[in-house]
GROMACS .gro file of C-alpha atoms in nm:
model
  414
    1MET     CA    1  -0.950   7.415   0.732
    2PRO     CA    2  -1.262   7.480   0.520
    3ALA     CA    3  -1.225   7.661   0.191
    4THR     CA    4  -1.320   8.028   0.178
    5GLU     CA    5  -1.359   8.292  -0.088
    6ASP     CA    6  -0.986   8.362  -0.061
    7THR     CA    7  -0.884   7.999  -0.110
    8PRO     CA    8  -0.706   7.948  -0.446
    9LEU     CA    9  -0.920   7.758  -0.693
   10LEU     CA   10  -0.664   7.486  -0.767
   11ASN     CA   11  -0.460   7.486  -0.446
   12GLY     CA   12  -0.724   7.464  -0.179
   13HIS     CA   13  -0.847   7.150  -0.006
   14PRO     CA   14  -0.618   6.854  -0.093
   15THR     CA   15  -0.910   6.629  -0.176
   16GLY     CA   16  -1.031   6.872  -0.441
   17SER     CA   17  -1.403   6.916  -0.374
   18SER     CA   18  -1.447   7.140  -0.678
   19PRO     CA   19  -1.560   6.950  -0.993
   20PHE     CA   20  -1.369   7.201  -1.204
   21ARG     CA   21  -1.049   7.133  -1.006
   22ARG     CA   22  -1.088   6.759  -1.049
   23LEU     CA   23  -1.137   6.810  -1.423
   24VAL     CA   24  -0.825   7.025  -1.450
   25MET     CA   25  -0.616   6.775  -1.251
   26PHE     CA   26  -0.749   6.491  -1.468
   27LEU     CA   27  -0.650   6.674  -1.786
   28LYS     CA   28  -0.315   6.768  -1.638
   29GLY     CA   29  -0.236   6.410  -1.541
   30LYS     CA   30   0.004   6.274  -1.281
   31ASP     CA   31   0.335   6.442  -1.212
   32ASP     CA   32   0.534   6.157  -1.368
   33GLU     CA   33   0.340   6.132  -1.695
   34PRO     CA   34   0.186   6.365  -1.958
   35GLY     CA   35  -0.170   6.483  -1.903
   36TRP     CA   36  -0.461   6.430  -2.136
   37SER     CA   37  -0.422   6.769  -2.301
   38ASP     CA   38  -0.052   6.708  -2.375
   39SER     CA   39  -0.130   6.357  -2.496
   40LEU     CA   40  -0.400   6.481  -2.732
   41LYS     CA   41  -0.173   6.758  -2.859
   42PHE     CA   42   0.100   6.505  -2.936
   43LEU     CA   43  -0.146   6.272  -3.111
   44VAL     CA   44  -0.287   6.546  -3.335
   45PHE     CA   45   0.025   6.755  -3.404
   46GLY     CA   46   0.302   6.503  -3.346
   47THR     CA   47   0.366   6.423  -3.715
   48TYR     CA   48   0.335   6.608  -4.044
   49LEU     CA   49   0.165   6.301  -4.193
   50ASN     CA   50  -0.153   6.399  -4.007
   51VAL     CA   51  -0.230   6.643  -4.289
   52LEU     CA   52  -0.336   6.333  -4.483
   53LEU     CA   53  -0.616   6.273  -4.233
   54VAL     CA   54  -0.831   6.484  -4.465
   55PHE     CA   55  -0.860   6.173  -4.681
   56VAL     CA   56  -1.043   5.985  -4.403
   57PRO     CA   57  -1.377   6.166  -4.460
   58LEU     CA   58  -1.304   6.183  -4.834
   59SER     CA   59  -1.271   5.803  -4.849
   60ALA     CA   60  -1.608   5.766  -4.674
   61VAL     CA   61  -1.776   6.016  -4.909
   62ALA     CA   62  -1.625   5.847  -5.214
   63HIS     CA   63  -1.741   5.507  -5.090
   64TYR     CA   64  -2.103   5.597  -5.010
   65LEU     CA   65  -2.146   5.815  -5.319
   66ASN     CA   66  -1.995   5.535  -5.530
   67TRP     CA   67  -1.733   5.745  -5.702
   68ASP     CA   68  -1.491   5.599  -5.954
   69ALA     CA   69  -1.306   5.292  -5.823
   70ALA     CA   70  -0.966   5.452  -5.876
   71LEU     CA   71  -1.065   5.750  -5.658
   72ARG     CA   72  -1.208   5.528  -5.387
   73PHE     CA   73  -0.894   5.318  -5.383
   74SER     CA   74  -0.660   5.620  -5.377
   75PHE     CA   75  -0.851   5.809  -5.107
   76SER     CA   76  -0.873   5.502  -4.881
   77PHE     CA   77  -0.505   5.421  -4.928
   78LEU     CA   78  -0.395   5.776  -4.845
   79ALA     CA   79  -0.625   5.778  -4.542
   80ILE     CA   80  -0.463   5.465  -4.400
   81VAL     CA   81  -0.111   5.615  -4.413
   82PRO     CA   82  -0.151   5.868  -4.127
   83LEU     CA   83  -0.375   5.629  -3.933
   84ALA     CA   84  -0.100   5.367  -3.946
   85LYS     CA   85   0.151   5.621  -3.817
   86LEU     CA   86  -0.081   5.715  -3.529
   87LEU     CA   87  -0.128   5.347  -3.449
   88GLY     CA   88   0.249   5.310  -3.426
   89GLU     CA   89   0.280   5.613  -3.199
   90CYS     CA   90   0.012   5.486  -2.960
   91THR     CA   91   0.172   5.142  -2.950
   92GLU     CA   92   0.516   5.287  -2.878
   93GLN     CA   93   0.383   5.507  -2.600
   94MET     CA   94   0.200   5.211  -2.444
   95SER     CA   95   0.521   5.008  -2.449
   96TYR     CA   96   0.678   5.243  -2.192
   97SER     CA   97   0.413   5.150  -1.936
   98LEU     CA   98   0.326   4.793  -2.037
   99GLY     CA   99   0.650   4.671  -2.190
  100ASP     CA  100   0.724   4.582  -2.551
  101THR     CA  101   0.578   4.230  -2.525
  102LEU     CA  102   0.228   4.330  -2.416
  103ALA     CA  103   0.229   4.634  -2.646
  104GLY     CA  104   0.314   4.416  -2.945
  105LEU     CA  105   0.048   4.165  -2.843
  106LEU     CA  106  -0.215   4.439  -2.816
  107ASN     CA  107  -0.119   4.581  -3.154
  108ALA     CA  108  -0.142   4.240  -3.320
  109SER     CA  109  -0.478   4.180  -3.151
  110PHE     CA  110  -0.624   4.510  -3.271
  111GLY     CA  111  -0.497   4.438  -3.622
  112ASN     CA  112  -0.653   4.092  -3.632
  113ALA     CA  113  -0.987   4.207  -3.490
  114VAL     CA  114  -1.084   4.336  -3.835
  115GLU     CA  115  -0.993   4.002  -3.993
  116ILE     CA  116  -1.202   3.812  -3.738
  117ILE     CA  117  -1.508   4.027  -3.811
  118VAL     CA  118  -1.463   3.999  -4.187
  119GLY     CA  119  -1.395   3.625  -4.160
  120VAL     CA  120  -1.707   3.558  -3.955
  121ALA     CA  121  -1.923   3.762  -4.193
  122ALA     CA  122  -1.786   3.578  -4.497
  123LEU     CA  123  -1.822   3.242  -4.322
  124ILE     CA  124  -2.186   3.298  -4.233
  125GLN     CA  125  -2.251   3.386  -4.599
  126GLY     CA  126  -2.087   3.059  -4.706
  127GLU     CA  127  -1.781   3.219  -4.868
  128ILE     CA  128  -1.544   2.941  -4.756
  129ARG     CA  129  -1.269   3.009  -5.009
  130ILE     CA  130  -1.262   3.380  -4.926
  131VAL     CA  131  -1.212   3.293  -4.560
  132GLN     CA  132  -0.932   3.047  -4.636
  133THR     CA  133  -0.741   3.258  -4.886
  134SER     CA  134  -0.762   3.578  -4.683
  135MET     CA  135  -0.647   3.405  -4.364
  136LEU     CA  136  -0.356   3.230  -4.535
  137GLY     CA  137  -0.267   3.551  -4.718
  138SER     CA  138  -0.254   3.738  -4.388
  139ILE     CA  139  -0.004   3.490  -4.248
  140LEU     CA  140   0.216   3.504  -4.558
  141SER     CA  141   0.212   3.883  -4.568
  142ASN     CA  142   0.313   3.903  -4.201
  143ILE     CA  143   0.600   3.653  -4.198
  144LEU     CA  144   0.736   3.739  -4.544
  145LEU     CA  145   0.634   4.086  -4.662
  146VAL     CA  146   0.610   4.274  -4.333
  147LEU     CA  147   0.897   4.099  -4.156
  148GLY     CA  148   1.109   4.133  -4.470
  149CYS     CA  149   1.040   4.507  -4.498
  150SER     CA  150   1.111   4.546  -4.126
  151PHE     CA  151   1.446   4.368  -4.152
  152VAL     CA  152   1.541   4.587  -4.448
  153ALA     CA  153   1.429   4.905  -4.271
  154GLY     CA  154   1.617   4.813  -3.955
  155GLY     CA  155   1.925   4.720  -4.157
  156VAL     CA  156   1.936   5.063  -4.316
  157TYR     CA  157   1.995   5.227  -3.977
  158LYS     CA  158   2.193   4.951  -3.808
  159ALA     CA  159   2.418   4.681  -3.954
  160GLU     CA  160   2.269   4.413  -3.728
  161CYS     CA  161   1.957   4.425  -3.513
  162ASN     CA  162   1.920   4.198  -3.208
  163PHE     CA  163   1.618   4.045  -3.040
  164GLN     CA  164   1.557   3.776  -2.777
  165VAL     CA  165   1.657   3.447  -2.942
  166THR     CA  166   1.479   3.215  -2.694
  167ALA     CA  167   1.152   3.404  -2.731
  168ALA     CA  168   1.187   3.404  -3.108
  169GLN     CA  169   1.248   3.029  -3.109
  170ALA     CA  170   0.943   2.966  -2.890
  171SER     CA  171   0.726   3.172  -3.123
  172SER     CA  172   0.867   3.009  -3.436
  173SER     CA  173   0.811   2.663  -3.287
  174LEU     CA  174   0.444   2.739  -3.229
  175MET     CA  175   0.426   2.876  -3.582
  176THR     CA  176   0.572   2.545  -3.706
  177LEU     CA  177   0.311   2.351  -3.509
  178ALA     CA  178   0.033   2.557  -3.666
  179CYS     CA  179   0.186   2.495  -4.008
  180ILE     CA  180   0.191   2.118  -3.948
  181THR     CA  181  -0.176   2.123  -3.853
  182LEU     CA  182  -0.251   2.258  -4.200
  183VAL     CA  183  -0.022   2.010  -4.375
  184LEU     CA  184  -0.177   1.702  -4.210
  185PRO     CA  185  -0.534   1.762  -4.339
  186ALA     CA  186  -0.392   1.811  -4.690
  187ALA     CA  187  -0.197   1.485  -4.656
  188TYR     CA  188  -0.509   1.307  -4.526
  189ASN     CA  189  -0.718   1.436  -4.816
  190LEU     CA  190  -0.448   1.326  -5.060
  191ALA     CA  191  -0.446   0.975  -4.910
  192VAL     CA  192  -0.822   0.909  -4.885
  193GLY     CA  193  -0.958   1.146  -5.150
  194ASP     CA  194  -1.238   1.402  -5.136
  195SER     CA  195  -1.504   1.146  -5.045
  196ASP     CA  196  -1.427   1.131  -4.671
  197GLN     CA  197  -1.560   1.473  -4.569
  198ARG     CA  198  -1.662   1.340  -4.228
  199GLY     CA  199  -1.307   1.236  -4.140
  200LEU     CA  200  -1.173   1.571  -4.257
  201ASN     CA  201  -1.427   1.751  -4.040
  202ILE     CA  202  -1.331   1.545  -3.735
  203ILE     CA  203  -0.960   1.613  -3.786
  204SER     CA  204  -1.014   1.985  -3.845
  205ARG     CA  205  -1.250   2.041  -3.553
  206GLY     CA  206  -1.050   1.834  -3.307
  207THR     CA  207  -0.726   2.003  -3.412
  208SER     CA  208  -0.889   2.346  -3.382
  209ILE     CA  209  -0.990   2.280  -3.022
  210LEU     CA  210  -0.636   2.166  -2.939
  211LEU     CA  211  -0.482   2.470  -3.111
  212LEU     CA  212  -0.705   2.707  -2.916
  213GLY     CA  213  -0.587   2.541  -2.595
  214VAL     CA  214  -0.222   2.568  -2.700
  215TYR     CA  215  -0.269   2.935  -2.788
  216ILE     CA  216  -0.412   3.012  -2.443
  217ILE     CA  217  -0.112   2.839  -2.282
  218TYR     CA  218   0.120   3.035  -2.511
  219ILE     CA  219  -0.031   3.365  -2.397
  220TYR     CA  220   0.017   3.261  -2.034
  221PHE     CA  221   0.375   3.158  -2.114
  222GLN     CA  222   0.442   3.489  -2.289
  223LEU     CA  223   0.287   3.725  -2.037
  224ARG     CA  224   0.329   3.545  -1.704
  225THR     CA  225   0.570   3.256  -1.647
  226HIS     CA  226   0.832   3.349  -1.910
  227ALA     CA  227   0.768   3.718  -1.970
  228PHE     CA  228   1.141   3.785  -1.910
  229LEU     CA  229   1.217   3.611  -2.240
  230TYR     CA  230   1.014   3.868  -2.432
  231ASP     CA  231   1.099   4.176  -2.224
  232PRO     CA  232   1.471   4.203  -2.139
  233SER     CA  233   1.402   4.466  -1.872
  234LEU     CA  234   1.221   4.214  -1.650
  235PRO     CA  235   1.415   4.020  -1.383
  236ARG     CA  236   1.483   3.651  -1.439
  237PRO     CA  237   1.356   3.384  -1.196
  238GLU     CA  238   1.601   3.231  -0.954
  239GLY     CA  239   1.818   2.970  -1.118
  240VAL     CA  240   1.764   3.102  -1.472
  241HIS     CA  241   2.089   3.256  -1.593
  242GLU     CA  242   2.137   3.486  -1.887
  243THR     CA  243   2.408   3.464  -2.148
  244SER     CA  244   2.650   3.746  -2.225
  245ASP     CA  245   2.455   3.831  -2.541
  246GLU     CA  246   2.131   3.849  -2.344
  247ALA     CA  247   2.293   4.073  -2.082
  248GLU     CA  248   2.422   4.305  -2.353
  249MET     CA  249   2.077   4.321  -2.512
  250ARG     CA  250   1.918   4.394  -2.173
  251GLU     CA  251   2.154   4.688  -2.120
  252SER     CA  252   2.082   4.815  -2.471
  253PHE     CA  253   1.709   4.780  -2.404
  254ALA     CA  254   1.740   4.986  -2.086
  255GLN     CA  255   1.935   5.257  -2.266
  256ARG     CA  256   1.673   5.282  -2.540
  257GLY     CA  257   1.405   5.323  -2.276
  258GLU     CA  258   1.598   5.599  -2.100
  259ARG     CA  259   1.643   5.824  -2.401
  260GLU     CA  260   1.292   5.795  -2.536
  261PRO     CA  261   1.054   6.061  -2.402
  262VAL     CA  262   0.704   5.968  -2.292
  263LYS     CA  263   0.453   6.183  -2.477
  264MET     CA  264   0.122   6.013  -2.382
  265ASN     CA  265  -0.014   5.860  -2.065
  266LEU     CA  266  -0.120   5.496  -2.071
  267LEU     CA  267  -0.496   5.551  -2.077
  268SER     CA  268  -0.485   5.813  -2.353
  269ALA     CA  269  -0.254   5.592  -2.563
  270ALA     CA  270  -0.488   5.294  -2.519
  271LEU     CA  271  -0.792   5.503  -2.609
  272GLY     CA  272  -0.607   5.645  -2.910
  273LEU     CA  273  -0.513   5.294  -3.020
  274LEU     CA  274  -0.876   5.183  -3.000
  275VAL     CA  275  -1.016   5.485  -3.187
  276VAL     CA  276  -0.752   5.477  -3.459
  277THR     CA  277  -0.801   5.102  -3.509
  278VAL     CA  278  -1.177   5.146  -3.553
  279VAL     CA  279  -1.132   5.429  -3.803
  280THR     CA  280  -0.867   5.230  -3.987
  281SER     CA  281  -1.099   4.930  -4.014
  282PHE     CA  282  -1.360   5.145  -4.190
  283CYS     CA  283  -1.103   5.286  -4.432
  284ALA     CA  284  -0.972   4.936  -4.497
  285ASP     CA  285  -1.326   4.820  -4.575
  286TYR     CA  286  -1.367   5.105  -4.823
  287LEU     CA  287  -1.038   5.007  -4.982
  288VAL     CA  288  -1.134   4.640  -5.004
  289ALA     CA  289  -1.471   4.731  -5.154
  290SER     CA  290  -1.297   4.917  -5.436
  291ILE     CA  291  -1.047   4.643  -5.516
  292GLU     CA  292  -1.287   4.398  -5.683
  293GLU     CA  293  -1.412   4.656  -5.932
  294THR     CA  294  -1.054   4.763  -6.002
  295ALA     CA  295  -0.950   4.399  -6.044
  296GLU     CA  296  -1.225   4.332  -6.298
  297ARG     CA  297  -1.122   4.636  -6.496
  298TYR     CA  298  -0.757   4.528  -6.504
  299HIS     CA  299  -0.825   4.149  -6.516
  300ILE     CA  300  -0.658   4.055  -6.186
  301PRO     CA  301  -0.717   3.690  -6.073
  302LYS     CA  302  -0.953   3.652  -5.776
  303THR     CA  303  -0.713   3.414  -5.597
  304PHE     CA  304  -0.444   3.679  -5.618
  305ILE     CA  305  -0.685   3.930  -5.464
  306GLY     CA  306  -0.767   3.704  -5.169
  307LEU     CA  307  -0.412   3.589  -5.097
  308ILE     CA  308  -0.212   3.901  -5.181
  309LEU     CA  309  -0.413   4.223  -5.214
  310LEU     CA  310  -0.672   4.184  -4.938
  311PRO     CA  311  -0.422   4.097  -4.663
  312ILE     CA  312  -0.197   4.387  -4.760
  313VAL     CA  313  -0.470   4.649  -4.735
  314ALA     CA  314  -0.644   4.488  -4.436
  315ASN     CA  315  -0.322   4.484  -4.234
  316ALA     CA  316  -0.171   4.807  -4.366
  317ALA     CA  317  -0.176   4.974  -4.024
  318GLU     CA  318   0.019   4.709  -3.837
  319HIS     CA  319   0.249   4.667  -4.140
  320VAL     CA  320   0.363   5.028  -4.116
  321THR     CA  321   0.384   5.000  -3.737
  322SER     CA  322   0.619   4.702  -3.762
  323VAL     CA  323   0.850   4.880  -4.007
  324TRP     CA  324   0.842   5.195  -3.795
  325MET     CA  325   0.945   5.000  -3.483
  326ALA     CA  326   1.229   4.831  -3.675
  327MET     CA  327   1.359   5.169  -3.788
  328LYS     CA  328   1.374   5.269  -3.420
  329ASP     CA  329   1.563   4.947  -3.334
  330LYS     CA  330   1.272   4.814  -3.130
  331MET     CA  331   1.282   4.466  -3.279
  332GLU     CA  332   1.094   4.314  -2.984
  333ILE     CA  333   0.780   4.497  -3.096
  334THR     CA  334   0.847   4.411  -3.462
  335ILE     CA  335   0.878   4.040  -3.387
  336GLY     CA  336   0.575   4.061  -3.161
  337ILE     CA  337   0.366   4.215  -3.438
  338CYS     CA  338   0.483   4.002  -3.733
  339ILE     CA  339   0.527   3.661  -3.572
  340GLY     CA  340   0.269   3.724  -3.301
  341SER     CA  341   0.005   3.829  -3.552
  342SER     CA  342   0.075   3.522  -3.766
  343ILE     CA  343   0.048   3.296  -3.462
  344GLN     CA  344  -0.281   3.458  -3.366
  345ILE     CA  345  -0.422   3.392  -3.711
  346ALA     CA  346  -0.290   3.036  -3.742
  347ALA     CA  347  -0.349   2.918  -3.384
  348PHE     CA  348  -0.647   3.129  -3.284
  349VAL     CA  349  -0.839   3.297  -3.567
  350ILE     CA  350  -0.850   3.004  -3.812
  351PRO     CA  351  -0.940   2.745  -3.541
  352LEU     CA  352  -1.201   2.986  -3.405
  353LEU     CA  353  -1.356   3.022  -3.751
  354VAL     CA  354  -1.359   2.642  -3.789
  355ILE     CA  355  -1.551   2.612  -3.460
  356ILE     CA  356  -1.790   2.891  -3.562
  357GLY     CA  357  -1.844   2.714  -3.896
  358TRP     CA  358  -1.917   2.393  -3.706
  359ILE     CA  359  -2.179   2.573  -3.497
  360THR     CA  360  -2.339   2.753  -3.794
  361GLY     CA  361  -2.336   2.450  -4.026
  362GLN     CA  362  -2.058   2.573  -4.256
  363ASN     CA  363  -1.797   2.308  -4.344
  364LEU     CA  364  -1.485   2.516  -4.298
  365THR     CA  365  -1.190   2.279  -4.251
  366LEU     CA  366  -0.815   2.306  -4.211
  367TYR     CA  367  -0.770   2.158  -4.557
  368PHE     CA  368  -0.626   2.416  -4.794
  369ALA     CA  369  -0.537   2.360  -5.157
  370ASN     CA  370  -0.212   2.168  -5.202
  371PHE     CA  371  -0.028   2.459  -5.363
  372GLU     CA  372  -0.135   2.697  -5.086
  373THR     CA  373  -0.023   2.448  -4.820
  374VAL     CA  374   0.320   2.412  -4.980
  375ALA     CA  375   0.359   2.790  -5.003
  376PHE     CA  376   0.277   2.822  -4.635
  377PHE     CA  377   0.514   2.541  -4.540
  378VAL     CA  378   0.819   2.680  -4.721
  379SER     CA  379   0.747   3.029  -4.587
  380VAL     CA  380   0.752   2.907  -4.228
  381ILE     CA  381   1.074   2.714  -4.289
  382LEU     CA  382   1.254   3.021  -4.426
  383THR     CA  383   1.124   3.248  -4.151
  384ASN     CA  384   1.229   3.005  -3.876
  385THR     CA  385   1.574   2.971  -4.031
  386LEU     CA  386   1.632   3.347  -4.035
  387ILE     CA  387   1.507   3.437  -3.685
  388GLN     CA  388   1.650   3.146  -3.485
  389ASP     CA  389   1.980   3.329  -3.417
  390GLY     CA  390   1.813   3.636  -3.266
  391LYS     CA  391   1.972   3.870  -3.520
  392SER     CA  392   1.860   4.035  -3.842
  393ASN     CA  393   2.005   4.239  -4.126
  394TYR     CA  394   1.885   4.383  -4.454
  395MET     CA  395   1.999   4.076  -4.654
  396GLU     CA  396   1.766   3.849  -4.457
  397GLY     CA  397   1.488   4.095  -4.531
  398VAL     CA  398   1.564   4.073  -4.901
  399MET     CA  399   1.535   3.691  -4.881
  400LEU     CA  400   1.192   3.710  -4.721
  401LEU     CA  401   1.070   3.966  -4.975
  402THR     CA  402   1.201   3.756  -5.264
  403LEU     CA  403   1.008   3.449  -5.151
  404TYR     CA  404   0.694   3.660  -5.108
  405LEU     CA  405   0.728   3.798  -5.462
  406VAL     CA  406   0.783   3.447  -5.601
  407ILE     CA  407   0.466   3.324  -5.427
  408ALA     CA  408   0.274   3.631  -5.546
  409LEU     CA  409   0.388   3.562  -5.902
  410ALA     CA  410   0.278   3.200  -5.875
  411PHE     CA  411  -0.065   3.301  -5.745
  412TRP     CA  412  -0.096   3.557  -6.025
  413VAL     CA  413  -0.060   3.293  -6.297
  414SER     CA  414  -0.249   3.016  -6.115
   0.00000   0.00000   0.00000
């Protein structure tokens, strides 16, 4: 029946020939999920921390007008706080539609996108040591500082937090492999000396190609063939049985999903994640730009800046997200962010930068300084030891934080 003047504007023809009706239905969303207007309202007014968003334009003004370094640092830091919270909210809302595994992977990817851009820019300019120290510092901050803070935060609300032990072991094994690939070039350089640059280049470039291949297989393993290991809500293949602990964790996972309300639809959460990540990257750049001047004023070693300060401010958003997820007992996302981000850097970002350096004529290798290699090696050992049982508590978090502080102290005096 054709529409007439008496036909209701929004309840007429089922196909909705009116552009205005289609717009209203689009903003309203599907019946089983929030519409765009509700999603935007939640994103803007969902937390009191959003009042700090005023520091986002202030950080930009302070940066471009070259205000005092202390003001630039403070404004940028305060601007990142609400952005990090929004990033966590978008990630959590996406997890309801995509699952914790893919949501954690997306969050880690968005966080590392800034590091890839900065790394490529520094590499093209020939700043090899900045690339190496910032990449290694990012790994250390993720597996020690962020994971340690997350374990402590989760332990405050729950005596013992559980996560999928098989998935954690698979991730830690790949992390160990990436660690070994950095130890071998150091051992080779120690054996033959600095004169054999050609051999070091061959080892680094060949290893980088292999690591990129392994990382692609790992993503396929994580998202396709063995996704049930990372998302307890997914059914297991025929012949693969679950233990009693895994069954208990699956039931707990389902209960958490039932009592958590969905406040954003998938597309709006994804768009929010993208926008917030871009804005955060600008604020992080402003913060990084103010650190060097502050460091010179207070006589802070440059190595300490590259390995400790830069990774902390560059990854501040995903750091807060990881802790926030741990406080909500969503350790699958926490592990996915901390360990997954470290794996991305070690098995994807660093090899990618080595290949880019090869193409652009920059001799970036997998050979790090001996002290840095040892620090990385012992950090991976401790992390693997603590996560292999699939459980965490605040004491394990204290151990990780202690090692990070010891390494930071060593870099400060080096």
